[in-house]
């Protein structure tokens, strides 16, 4: 039995006042899913304080360094995230891969660094539109997973979350159909071996309260990584409520 998980990825949006309003407005009431909010680094502590007060969600980082410390200007380590009471961290988001040149090998190192500090990595995988049009979706996802598999024991998947985010669906208003997404999720699960059955696999890409239920009804979709719709506390809570 996998408990659903819904994660908010604010990306580089918001400010102190926005965060304050968001946490005041966030009513999760009887939501049964685990909920994670990933704000930009400067608001992590603010988010963690709200999380402690409300007790209904946890906090995550959007990225981390694969290095533990040292002369790496502008970077943030897993330990530092932990210091800010983060429990999760997104690794390998397509914006990091695409805009900042993060390779699957670097993403795999970040996955390992996160787990070494007892953070739960949310590993993002997914194909671009061109790769999809070439019929290469499963091949691309398999190779992104393979880079992590090459550096971990199979058991390590148990302390992780995977997010399938087709790049063409991120921030575009387009979503994979529930059936299309289900096929990829099932494939991802088989790629992780026996422990795959217990790993939560989230869908990401233009998820909102109006399309969440149909996605969550699929057997292998265990929740969502939500970008745009997570900037509105009521809309985000609607997605969380759809997760059973
Ligand atoms: P979106 O972003 O919900 O705005 O498509 C999802 C993500 O990038 O994690």
GROMACS .gro file of C-alpha atoms and ligand atoms in nm:
model
  253
    1UNK     CA    1   0.000   0.000   0.000
    2UNK     CA    2   0.158   0.327  -0.114
    3UNK     CA    3   0.051   0.651   0.053
    4UNK     CA    4  -0.001   0.917  -0.214
    5UNK     CA    5   0.229   1.216  -0.219
    6UNK     CA    6   0.166   1.559  -0.366
    7UNK     CA    7   0.457   1.802  -0.392
    8UNK     CA    8   0.451   2.173  -0.471
    9UNK     CA    9   0.736   2.309  -0.680
   10UNK     CA   10   0.722   2.688  -0.663
   11UNK     CA   11   1.028   2.717  -0.888
   12UNK     CA   12   1.171   3.073  -0.874
   13UNK     CA   13   0.841   3.232  -0.778
   14UNK     CA   14   0.707   3.401  -0.468
   15UNK     CA   15   0.853   3.617  -0.195
   16UNK     CA   16   0.827   3.639   0.182
   17UNK     CA   17   0.478   3.791   0.179
   18UNK     CA   18   0.357   3.538  -0.078
   19UNK     CA   19   0.486   3.253   0.135
   20UNK     CA   20   0.317   3.389   0.445
   21UNK     CA   21  -0.016   3.420   0.264
   22UNK     CA   22   0.020   3.077   0.103
   23UNK     CA   23   0.075   2.900   0.434
   24UNK     CA   24  -0.209   3.090   0.602
   25UNK     CA   25  -0.443   2.996   0.317
   26UNK     CA   26  -0.331   2.632   0.286
   27UNK     CA   27  -0.613   2.423   0.431
   28UNK     CA   28  -0.532   2.054   0.403
   29UNK     CA   29  -0.791   1.937   0.656
   30UNK     CA   30  -0.865   1.571   0.594
   31UNK     CA   31  -0.616   1.515   0.312
   32UNK     CA   32  -0.479   1.161   0.336
   33UNK     CA   33  -0.181   1.213   0.104
   34UNK     CA   34   0.163   1.320   0.222
   35UNK     CA   35   0.215   1.680   0.114
   36UNK     CA   36   0.550   1.850   0.047
   37UNK     CA   37   0.613   2.216  -0.035
   38UNK     CA   38   0.937   2.306  -0.215
   39UNK     CA   39   0.992   2.683  -0.204
   40UNK     CA   40   1.306   2.867  -0.321
   41UNK     CA   41   1.595   2.824  -0.072
   42UNK     CA   42   1.553   3.161   0.107
   43UNK     CA   43   1.201   3.066   0.218
   44UNK     CA   44   1.278   2.716   0.341
   45UNK     CA   45   1.297   2.810   0.707
   46UNK     CA   46   0.980   3.014   0.681
   47UNK     CA   47   0.808   2.715   0.519
   48UNK     CA   48   0.946   2.479   0.783
   49UNK     CA   49   0.809   2.697   1.062
   50UNK     CA   50   0.466   2.697   0.898
   51UNK     CA   51   0.492   2.320   0.848
   52UNK     CA   52   0.567   2.270   1.215
   53UNK     CA   53   0.278   2.490   1.319
   54UNK     CA   54   0.027   2.327   1.085
   55UNK     CA   55   0.158   1.971   1.099
   56UNK     CA   56  -0.005   1.890   0.765
   57UNK     CA   57   0.288   1.907   0.527
   58UNK     CA   58   0.665   1.873   0.498
   59UNK     CA   59   0.923   2.090   0.327
   60UNK     CA   60   1.163   2.013   0.043
   61UNK     CA   61   1.441   2.180  -0.154
   62UNK     CA   62   1.428   2.224  -0.531
   63UNK     CA   63   1.791   2.131  -0.589
   64UNK     CA   64   2.113   2.054  -0.401
   65UNK     CA   65   2.485   2.022  -0.458
   66UNK     CA   66   2.635   1.677  -0.491
   67UNK     CA   67   2.928   1.803  -0.282
   68UNK     CA   68   2.911   1.803   0.099
   69UNK     CA   69   3.089   2.139   0.148
   70UNK     CA   70   3.374   2.349   0.018
   71UNK     CA   71   3.454   2.618  -0.239
   72UNK     CA   72   3.138   2.591  -0.450
   73UNK     CA   73   3.000   2.944  -0.466
   74UNK     CA   74   2.624   2.960  -0.490
   75UNK     CA   75   2.566   2.595  -0.408
   76UNK     CA   76   2.361   2.446  -0.122
   77UNK     CA   77   2.442   2.110   0.036
   78UNK     CA   78   2.213   1.834   0.158
   79UNK     CA   79   2.315   1.906   0.519
   80UNK     CA   80   2.218   2.270   0.480
   81UNK     CA   81   1.875   2.168   0.355
   82UNK     CA   82   1.843   1.938   0.653
   83UNK     CA   83   1.943   2.228   0.879
   84UNK     CA   84   1.645   2.418   0.739
   85UNK     CA   85   1.426   2.118   0.830
   86UNK     CA   86   1.376   2.001   0.472
   87UNK     CA   87   1.288   1.633   0.440
   88UNK     CA   88   1.277   1.600   0.062
   89UNK     CA   89   1.471   1.743  -0.231
   90UNK     CA   90   1.390   1.750  -0.602
   91UNK     CA   91   1.677   1.620  -0.816
   92UNK     CA   92   1.711   1.627  -1.192
   93UNK     CA   93   1.415   1.852  -1.267
   94UNK     CA   94   1.400   1.901  -1.644
   95UNK     CA   95   1.470   2.273  -1.599
   96UNK     CA   96   1.796   2.182  -1.422
   97UNK     CA   97   1.881   1.927  -1.691
   98UNK     CA   98   1.779   2.151  -1.982
   99UNK     CA   99   1.876   2.502  -1.868
  100UNK     CA  100   2.173   2.427  -1.644
  101UNK     CA  101   2.323   2.133  -1.825
  102UNK     CA  102   2.279   1.876  -1.549
  103UNK     CA  103   2.366   1.536  -1.688
  104UNK     CA  104   2.208   1.213  -1.569
  105UNK     CA  105   2.542   1.129  -1.405
  106UNK     CA  106   2.541   1.451  -1.203
  107UNK     CA  107   2.176   1.395  -1.112
  108UNK     CA  108   2.270   1.048  -0.987
  109UNK     CA  109   2.541   1.200  -0.764
  110UNK     CA  110   2.284   1.442  -0.623
  111UNK     CA  111   2.048   1.152  -0.555
  112UNK     CA  112   2.322   0.978  -0.357
  113UNK     CA  113   2.419   1.299  -0.171
  114UNK     CA  114   2.057   1.354  -0.070
  115UNK     CA  115   2.015   1.003   0.065
  116UNK     CA  116   2.348   1.018   0.246
  117UNK     CA  117   2.205   1.309   0.448
  118UNK     CA  118   1.872   1.131   0.506
  119UNK     CA  119   1.683   1.350   0.265
  120UNK     CA  120   1.434   1.180   0.035
  121UNK     CA  121   1.521   1.257  -0.327
  122UNK     CA  122   1.235   1.322  -0.569
  123UNK     CA  123   1.403   1.209  -0.891
  124UNK     CA  124   1.255   1.367  -1.203
  125UNK     CA  125   1.264   1.186  -1.534
  126UNK     CA  126   1.089   1.250  -1.863
  127UNK     CA  127   1.126   1.294  -2.235
  128UNK     CA  128   1.124   1.607  -2.452
  129UNK     CA  129   0.866   1.658  -2.726
  130UNK     CA  130   1.120   1.564  -2.992
  131UNK     CA  131   1.208   1.242  -2.810
  132UNK     CA  132   0.841   1.160  -2.772
  133UNK     CA  133   0.777   1.224  -3.142
  134UNK     CA  134   1.063   0.989  -3.221
  135UNK     CA  135   0.897   0.719  -3.010
  136UNK     CA  136   1.187   0.724  -2.763
  137UNK     CA  137   1.000   0.796  -2.438
  138UNK     CA  138   1.076   0.466  -2.263
  139UNK     CA  139   1.434   0.459  -2.387
  140UNK     CA  140   1.499   0.810  -2.249
  141UNK     CA  141   1.335   0.738  -1.914
  142UNK     CA  142   1.523   0.408  -1.885
  143UNK     CA  143   1.856   0.578  -1.945
  144UNK     CA  144   1.782   0.851  -1.688
  145UNK     CA  145   1.699   0.578  -1.434
  146UNK     CA  146   1.998   0.371  -1.538
  147UNK     CA  147   2.239   0.650  -1.440
  148UNK     CA  148   2.103   0.630  -1.083
  149UNK     CA  149   2.090   0.250  -1.083
  150UNK     CA  150   2.459   0.248  -1.171
  151UNK     CA  151   2.551   0.414  -0.840
  152UNK     CA  152   2.299   0.276  -0.586
  153UNK     CA  153   2.193  -0.057  -0.440
  154UNK     CA  154   1.844  -0.161  -0.550
  155UNK     CA  155   1.722  -0.118  -0.192
  156UNK     CA  156   1.800   0.255  -0.202
  157UNK     CA  157   1.494   0.313  -0.420
  158UNK     CA  158   1.285   0.246  -0.108
  159UNK     CA  159   1.387   0.584   0.035
  160UNK     CA  160   1.312   0.777  -0.280
  161UNK     CA  161   1.030   0.916  -0.489
  162UNK     CA  162   1.030   0.927  -0.869
  163UNK     CA  163   0.845   1.191  -1.069
  164UNK     CA  164   0.760   1.126  -1.432
  165UNK     CA  165   0.745   1.467  -1.594
  166UNK     CA  166   0.718   1.473  -1.973
  167UNK     CA  167   0.904   1.793  -2.060
  168UNK     CA  168   0.643   1.891  -2.320
  169UNK     CA  169   0.375   1.889  -2.050
  170UNK     CA  170   0.555   2.117  -1.803
  171UNK     CA  171   0.400   2.461  -1.781
  172UNK     CA  172   0.227   2.417  -2.116
  173UNK     CA  173  -0.126   2.329  -2.010
  174UNK     CA  174  -0.083   1.995  -2.192
  175UNK     CA  175  -0.088   1.675  -1.989
  176UNK     CA  176  -0.015   1.321  -2.091
  177UNK     CA  177  -0.342   1.129  -2.098
  178UNK     CA  178  -0.393   0.924  -1.782
  179UNK     CA  179  -0.341   0.606  -1.987
  180UNK     CA  180  -0.021   0.734  -2.149
  181UNK     CA  181   0.117   0.836  -1.811
  182UNK     CA  182   0.013   0.505  -1.655
  183UNK     CA  183   0.211   0.314  -1.919
  184UNK     CA  184   0.527   0.506  -1.841
  185UNK     CA  185   0.474   0.480  -1.464
  186UNK     CA  186   0.433   0.104  -1.490
  187UNK     CA  187   0.749   0.086  -1.698
  188UNK     CA  188   0.940   0.295  -1.439
  189UNK     CA  189   0.826   0.059  -1.164
  190UNK     CA  190   0.955  -0.245  -1.350
  191UNK     CA  191   1.292  -0.072  -1.400
  192UNK     CA  192   1.347  -0.059  -1.022
  193UNK     CA  193   1.326  -0.433  -0.961
  194UNK     CA  194   1.129  -0.588  -0.673
  195UNK     CA  195   1.141  -0.278  -0.452
  196UNK     CA  196   0.972  -0.083  -0.730
  197UNK     CA  197   0.636  -0.195  -0.593
  198UNK     CA  198   0.678   0.022  -0.283
  199UNK     CA  199   0.820   0.334  -0.453
  200UNK     CA  200   0.592   0.629  -0.503
  201UNK     CA  201   0.586   0.748  -0.862
  202UNK     CA  202   0.440   1.094  -0.915
  203UNK     CA  203   0.318   1.248  -1.237
  204UNK     CA  204   0.414   1.606  -1.320
  205UNK     CA  205   0.323   1.842  -1.601
  206UNK     CA  206   0.030   2.087  -1.587
  207UNK     CA  207  -0.145   1.903  -1.303
  208UNK     CA  208  -0.432   2.100  -1.150
  209UNK     CA  209  -0.737   2.017  -0.942
  210UNK     CA  210  -0.948   1.968  -1.257
  211UNK     CA  211  -0.731   1.691  -1.408
  212UNK     CA  212  -0.578   1.535  -1.095
  213UNK     CA  213  -0.848   1.278  -1.014
  214UNK     CA  214  -0.829   1.111  -1.356
  215UNK     CA  215  -0.451   1.082  -1.324
  216UNK     CA  216  -0.462   0.956  -0.965
  217UNK     CA  217  -0.717   0.690  -1.063
  218UNK     CA  218  -0.440   0.507  -1.251
  219UNK     CA  219  -0.287   0.211  -1.068
  220UNK     CA  220   0.073   0.330  -1.083
  221UNK     CA  221   0.025   0.705  -1.037
  222UNK     CA  222   0.084   0.777  -0.669
  223UNK     CA  223   0.053   1.154  -0.666
  224UNK     CA  224   0.185   1.462  -0.842
  225UNK     CA  225   0.464   1.715  -0.863
  226UNK     CA  226   0.280   2.042  -0.916
  227UNK     CA  227   0.434   2.361  -1.056
  228UNK     CA  228   0.204   2.642  -1.169
  229UNK     CA  229  -0.102   2.520  -0.979
  230UNK     CA  230   0.100   2.508  -0.656
  231UNK     CA  231   0.124   2.889  -0.649
  232UNK     CA  232  -0.239   2.908  -0.540
  233UNK     CA  233  -0.300   2.753  -0.199
  234UNK     CA  234  -0.663   2.664  -0.271
  235UNK     CA  235  -0.589   2.512  -0.609
  236UNK     CA  236  -0.296   2.317  -0.466
  237UNK     CA  237  -0.511   2.190  -0.179
  238UNK     CA  238  -0.761   2.076  -0.444
  239UNK     CA  239  -0.493   1.860  -0.604
  240UNK     CA  240  -0.398   1.722  -0.261
  241UNK     CA  241  -0.762   1.636  -0.189
  242UNK     CA  242  -0.789   1.446  -0.518
  243UNK     CA  243  -0.512   1.210  -0.404
  244UNK     CA  244  -0.646   0.911  -0.212
  245LIG     P1  245   0.374   2.257  -1.404
  245LIG     O1  246   0.522   2.221  -1.355
  245LIG     O2  247   0.277   2.195  -1.308
  245LIG     O3  248   0.368   2.407  -1.405
  245LIG     O4  249   0.360   2.201  -1.543
  245LIG     C1  250   0.552   2.095  -1.302
  245LIG     C2  251   0.699   2.087  -1.268
  245LIG     O5  252   0.780   2.145  -1.340
  245LIG     O6  253   0.738   2.024  -1.168
   0.00000   0.00000   0.00000
